[in-house]
mmCIF file of C-alpha atoms in Angstrom:
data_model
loop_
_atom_site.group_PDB
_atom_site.id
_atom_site.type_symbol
_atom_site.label_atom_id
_atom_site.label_comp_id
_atom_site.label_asym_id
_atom_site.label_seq_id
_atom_site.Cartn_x
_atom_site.Cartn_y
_atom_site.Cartn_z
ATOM 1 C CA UNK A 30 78.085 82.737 216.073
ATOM 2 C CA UNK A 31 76.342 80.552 218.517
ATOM 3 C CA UNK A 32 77.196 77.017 216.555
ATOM 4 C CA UNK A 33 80.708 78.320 216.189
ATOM 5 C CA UNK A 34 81.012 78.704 219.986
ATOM 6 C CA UNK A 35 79.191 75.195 220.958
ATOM 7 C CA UNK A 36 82.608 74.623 218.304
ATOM 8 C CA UNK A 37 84.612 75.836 220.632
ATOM 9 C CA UNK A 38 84.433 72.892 223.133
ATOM 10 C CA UNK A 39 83.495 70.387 220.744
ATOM 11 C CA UNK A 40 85.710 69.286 218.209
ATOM 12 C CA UNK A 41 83.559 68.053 214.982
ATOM 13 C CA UNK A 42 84.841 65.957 212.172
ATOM 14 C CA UNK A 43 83.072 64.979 208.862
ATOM 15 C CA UNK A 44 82.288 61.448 209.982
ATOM 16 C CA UNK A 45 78.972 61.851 211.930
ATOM 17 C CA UNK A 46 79.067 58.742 213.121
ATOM 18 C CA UNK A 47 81.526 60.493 215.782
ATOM 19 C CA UNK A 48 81.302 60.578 219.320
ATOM 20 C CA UNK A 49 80.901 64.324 219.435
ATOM 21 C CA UNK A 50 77.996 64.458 217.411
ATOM 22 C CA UNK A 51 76.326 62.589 220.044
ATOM 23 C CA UNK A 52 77.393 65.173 223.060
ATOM 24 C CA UNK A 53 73.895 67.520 224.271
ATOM 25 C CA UNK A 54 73.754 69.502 227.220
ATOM 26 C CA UNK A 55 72.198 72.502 228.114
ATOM 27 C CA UNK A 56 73.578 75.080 225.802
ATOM 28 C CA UNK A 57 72.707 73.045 223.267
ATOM 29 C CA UNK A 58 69.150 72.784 224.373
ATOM 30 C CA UNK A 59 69.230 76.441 223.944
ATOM 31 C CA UNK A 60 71.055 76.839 220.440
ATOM 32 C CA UNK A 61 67.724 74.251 219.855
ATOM 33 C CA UNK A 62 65.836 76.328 220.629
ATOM 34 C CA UNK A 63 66.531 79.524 219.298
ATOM 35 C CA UNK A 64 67.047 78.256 215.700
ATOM 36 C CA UNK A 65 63.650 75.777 215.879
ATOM 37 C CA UNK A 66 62.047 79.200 216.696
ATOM 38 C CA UNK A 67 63.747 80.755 213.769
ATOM 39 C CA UNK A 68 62.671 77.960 211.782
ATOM 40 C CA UNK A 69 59.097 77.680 212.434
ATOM 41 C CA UNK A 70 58.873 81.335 212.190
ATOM 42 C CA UNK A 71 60.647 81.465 208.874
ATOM 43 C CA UNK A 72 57.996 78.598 207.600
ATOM 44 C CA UNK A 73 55.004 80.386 208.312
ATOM 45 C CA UNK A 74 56.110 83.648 206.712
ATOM 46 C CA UNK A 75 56.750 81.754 203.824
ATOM 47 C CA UNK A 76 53.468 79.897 203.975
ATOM 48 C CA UNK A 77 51.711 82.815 204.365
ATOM 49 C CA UNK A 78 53.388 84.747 201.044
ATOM 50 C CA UNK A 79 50.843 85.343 198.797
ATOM 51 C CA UNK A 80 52.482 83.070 195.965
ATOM 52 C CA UNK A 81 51.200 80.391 197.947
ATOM 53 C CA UNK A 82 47.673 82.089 198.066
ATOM 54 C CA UNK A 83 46.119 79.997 194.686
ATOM 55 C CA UNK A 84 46.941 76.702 196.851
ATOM 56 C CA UNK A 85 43.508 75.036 197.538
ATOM 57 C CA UNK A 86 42.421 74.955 200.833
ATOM 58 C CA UNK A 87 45.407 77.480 201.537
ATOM 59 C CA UNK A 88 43.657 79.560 204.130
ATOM 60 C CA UNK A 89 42.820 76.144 206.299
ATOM 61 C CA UNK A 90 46.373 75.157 205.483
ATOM 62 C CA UNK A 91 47.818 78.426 207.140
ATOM 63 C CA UNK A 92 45.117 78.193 210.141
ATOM 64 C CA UNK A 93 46.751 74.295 211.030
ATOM 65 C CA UNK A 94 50.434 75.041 209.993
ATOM 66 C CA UNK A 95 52.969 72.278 210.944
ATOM 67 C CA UNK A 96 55.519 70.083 209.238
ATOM 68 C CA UNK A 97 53.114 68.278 207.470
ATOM 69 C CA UNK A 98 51.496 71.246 205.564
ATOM 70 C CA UNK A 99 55.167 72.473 205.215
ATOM 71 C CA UNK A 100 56.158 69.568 203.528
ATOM 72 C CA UNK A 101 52.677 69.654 201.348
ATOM 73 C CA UNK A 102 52.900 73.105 200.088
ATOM 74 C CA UNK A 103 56.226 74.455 200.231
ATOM 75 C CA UNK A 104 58.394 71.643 199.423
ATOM 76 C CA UNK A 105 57.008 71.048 196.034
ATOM 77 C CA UNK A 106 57.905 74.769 195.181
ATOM 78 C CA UNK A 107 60.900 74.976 197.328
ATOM 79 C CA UNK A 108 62.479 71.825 196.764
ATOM 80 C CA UNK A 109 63.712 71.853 199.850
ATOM 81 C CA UNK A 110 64.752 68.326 199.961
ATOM 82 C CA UNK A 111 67.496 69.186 197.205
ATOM 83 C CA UNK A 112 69.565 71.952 198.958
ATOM 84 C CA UNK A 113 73.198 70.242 199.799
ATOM 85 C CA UNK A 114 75.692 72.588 202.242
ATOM 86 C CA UNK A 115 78.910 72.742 202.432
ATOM 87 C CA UNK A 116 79.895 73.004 205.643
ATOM 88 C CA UNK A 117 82.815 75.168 205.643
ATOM 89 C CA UNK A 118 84.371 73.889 209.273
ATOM 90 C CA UNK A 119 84.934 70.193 207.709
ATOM 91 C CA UNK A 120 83.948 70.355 204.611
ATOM 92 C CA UNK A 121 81.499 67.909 204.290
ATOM 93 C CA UNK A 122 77.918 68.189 203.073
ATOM 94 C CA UNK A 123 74.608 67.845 204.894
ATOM 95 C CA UNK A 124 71.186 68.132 203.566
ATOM 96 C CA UNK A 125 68.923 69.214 206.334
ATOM 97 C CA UNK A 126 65.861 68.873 204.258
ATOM 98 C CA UNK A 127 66.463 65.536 202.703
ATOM 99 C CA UNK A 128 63.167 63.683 204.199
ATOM 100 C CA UNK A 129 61.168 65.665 202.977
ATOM 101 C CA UNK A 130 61.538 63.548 199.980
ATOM 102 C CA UNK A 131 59.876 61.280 201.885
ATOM 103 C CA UNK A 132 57.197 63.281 202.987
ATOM 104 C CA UNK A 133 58.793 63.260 206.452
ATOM 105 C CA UNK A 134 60.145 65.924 208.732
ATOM 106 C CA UNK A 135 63.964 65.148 209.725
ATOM 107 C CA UNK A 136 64.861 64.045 212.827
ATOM 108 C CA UNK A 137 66.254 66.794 214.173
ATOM 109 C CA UNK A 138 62.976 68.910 213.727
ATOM 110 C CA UNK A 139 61.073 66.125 215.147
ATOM 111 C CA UNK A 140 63.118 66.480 218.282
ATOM 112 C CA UNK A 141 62.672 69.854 218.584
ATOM 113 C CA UNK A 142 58.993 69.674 217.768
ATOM 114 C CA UNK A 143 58.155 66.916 220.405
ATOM 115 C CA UNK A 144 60.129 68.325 222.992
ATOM 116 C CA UNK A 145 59.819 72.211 223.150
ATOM 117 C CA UNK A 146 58.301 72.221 226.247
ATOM 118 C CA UNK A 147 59.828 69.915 227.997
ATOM 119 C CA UNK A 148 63.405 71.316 228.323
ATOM 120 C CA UNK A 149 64.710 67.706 230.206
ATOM 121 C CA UNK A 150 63.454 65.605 227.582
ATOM 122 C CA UNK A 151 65.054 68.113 224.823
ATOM 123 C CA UNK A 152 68.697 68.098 226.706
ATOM 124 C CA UNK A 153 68.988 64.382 227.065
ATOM 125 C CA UNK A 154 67.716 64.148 223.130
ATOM 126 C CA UNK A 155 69.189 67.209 221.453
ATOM 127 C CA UNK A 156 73.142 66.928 220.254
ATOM 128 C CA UNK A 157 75.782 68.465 217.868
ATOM 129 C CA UNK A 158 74.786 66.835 214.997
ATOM 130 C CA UNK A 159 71.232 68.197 215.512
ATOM 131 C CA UNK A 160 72.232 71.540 215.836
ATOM 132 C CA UNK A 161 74.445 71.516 212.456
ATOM 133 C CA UNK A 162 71.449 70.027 210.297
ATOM 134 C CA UNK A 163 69.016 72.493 212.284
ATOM 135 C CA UNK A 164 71.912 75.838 211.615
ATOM 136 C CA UNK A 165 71.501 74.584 208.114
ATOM 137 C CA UNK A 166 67.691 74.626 207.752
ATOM 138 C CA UNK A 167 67.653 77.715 208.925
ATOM 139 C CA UNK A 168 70.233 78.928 206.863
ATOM 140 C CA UNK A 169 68.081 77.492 203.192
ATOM 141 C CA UNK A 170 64.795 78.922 204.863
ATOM 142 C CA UNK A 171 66.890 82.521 205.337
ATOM 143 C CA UNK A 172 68.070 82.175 201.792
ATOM 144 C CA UNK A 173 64.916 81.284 200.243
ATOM 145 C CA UNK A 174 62.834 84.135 202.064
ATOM 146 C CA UNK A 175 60.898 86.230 199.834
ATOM 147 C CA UNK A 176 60.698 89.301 201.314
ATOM 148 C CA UNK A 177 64.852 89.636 201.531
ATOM 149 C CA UNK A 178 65.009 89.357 197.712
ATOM 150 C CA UNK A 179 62.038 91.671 196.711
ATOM 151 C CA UNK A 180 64.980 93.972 195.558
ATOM 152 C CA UNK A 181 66.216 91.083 192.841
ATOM 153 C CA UNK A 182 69.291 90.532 195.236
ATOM 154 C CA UNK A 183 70.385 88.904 198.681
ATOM 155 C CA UNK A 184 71.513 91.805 201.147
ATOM 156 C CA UNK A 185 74.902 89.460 202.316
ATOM 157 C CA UNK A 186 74.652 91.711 205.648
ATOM 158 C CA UNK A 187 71.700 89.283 206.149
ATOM 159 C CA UNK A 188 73.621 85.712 206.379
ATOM 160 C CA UNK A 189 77.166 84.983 207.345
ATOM 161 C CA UNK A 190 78.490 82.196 205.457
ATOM 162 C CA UNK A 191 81.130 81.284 208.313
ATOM 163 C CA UNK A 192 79.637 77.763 208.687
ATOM 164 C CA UNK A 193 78.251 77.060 205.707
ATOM 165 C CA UNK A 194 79.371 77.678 201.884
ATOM 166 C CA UNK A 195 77.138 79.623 199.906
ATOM 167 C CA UNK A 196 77.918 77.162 196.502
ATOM 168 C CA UNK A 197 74.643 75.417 196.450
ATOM 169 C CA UNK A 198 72.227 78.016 198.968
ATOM 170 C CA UNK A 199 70.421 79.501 195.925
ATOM 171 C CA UNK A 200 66.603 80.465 196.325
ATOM 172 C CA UNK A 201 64.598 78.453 194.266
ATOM 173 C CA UNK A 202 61.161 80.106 194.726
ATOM 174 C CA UNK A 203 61.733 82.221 191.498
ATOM 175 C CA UNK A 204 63.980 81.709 188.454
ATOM 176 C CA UNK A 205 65.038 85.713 188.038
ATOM 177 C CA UNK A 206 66.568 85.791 191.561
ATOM 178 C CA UNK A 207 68.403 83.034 191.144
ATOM 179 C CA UNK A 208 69.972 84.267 188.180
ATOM 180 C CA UNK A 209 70.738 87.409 190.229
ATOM 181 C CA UNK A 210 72.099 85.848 192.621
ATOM 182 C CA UNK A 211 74.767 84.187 190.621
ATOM 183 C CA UNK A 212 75.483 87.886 188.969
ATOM 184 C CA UNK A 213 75.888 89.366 191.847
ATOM 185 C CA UNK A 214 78.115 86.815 193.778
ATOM 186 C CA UNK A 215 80.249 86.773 190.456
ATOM 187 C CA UNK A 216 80.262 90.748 190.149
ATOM 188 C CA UNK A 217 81.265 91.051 193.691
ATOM 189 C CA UNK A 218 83.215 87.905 194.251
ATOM 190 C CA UNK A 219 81.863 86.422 197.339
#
């Protein structure tokens, strides 16, 4: 609900070459840095699942987590890199994760990362187009959480899929859920 109101007062458009993805500003700053939160929070639970536990080195790994390890351990499981949204509001597609492939973190998380705790620096740097490849991150990271699908389902209480289509936002951490998934959105028709 918070990208949808920053929405509110700034048009967006599927060419993000656009002037309004370059518009930042305080509220911004703080849609930053709710979802970065969310984000980095969201990575270390999944770090610290126990299918990662036969990773060597793992317990140093979780004692020095940042985007590198991230990008070390969980992407090669996750395949983060791969996940392509729909973004409902335009329909166009983003792919939040897509450096990774590169074994680097995107730019919007570099932002956010440099600039945390310096709330100027973060306002003139942070802008729309940030906060619609960040919204998505979070978004895969929610859907791809392992404790939400211990049940073999996704609770869709859990994740509103106003801004983003759920076509394409299918865990890949295990094969059974996914199949799940795609019975249960087909049983229930969302």
């Amino acid at each position: 609900d918070d990208f949808l109101e920053l929405t509110d007062f700034i048009e967006i458009t599927d060419n993000f070459n656009d002037p309004c993805y370059k518009i930042g500003g305080s509220k911004m700053m703080d849609f930053c840095l709710k979802v970065g939160t969310e984000i980095e929070t969201l990575f270390r639970v999944l770090l610290n699942h126990k299918q990662f536990n036969q990773v060597q080195n793992i317990e140093k790994l979780r004692k020095k987590q940042n985007i590198t390890v991230y990008i070390k351990v969980i992407e090669p499981i996750y395949k983060l890199s791969n996940y392509n949204l729909v973004v409902n509001l335009i329909d166009a597609i983003i792919s939040p994760y897509e450096d990774f492939k590169n074994s680097q973190a995107p730019e919007w998380f570099q932002i956010y990362s440099k600039h945390k705790h310096n709330k100027l620096e973060l306002i003139e740097r942070w802008n729309m187009k940030h906060s619609l490849y960040a919204l998505g991150g979070l978004a895969i990271l929610v859907v791809n959480h392992p404790m939400i699908w211990e049940d073999g389902f996704f609770p869709e209480s859990y994740f509103s899929f106003r801004v983003f289509s759920d076509d394409g936002l299918e865990p890949r951490f295990h094969s059974f859920i996914a199949k799940t998934r795609a019975r249960f959105i087909k049983c229930n028709g969302t």
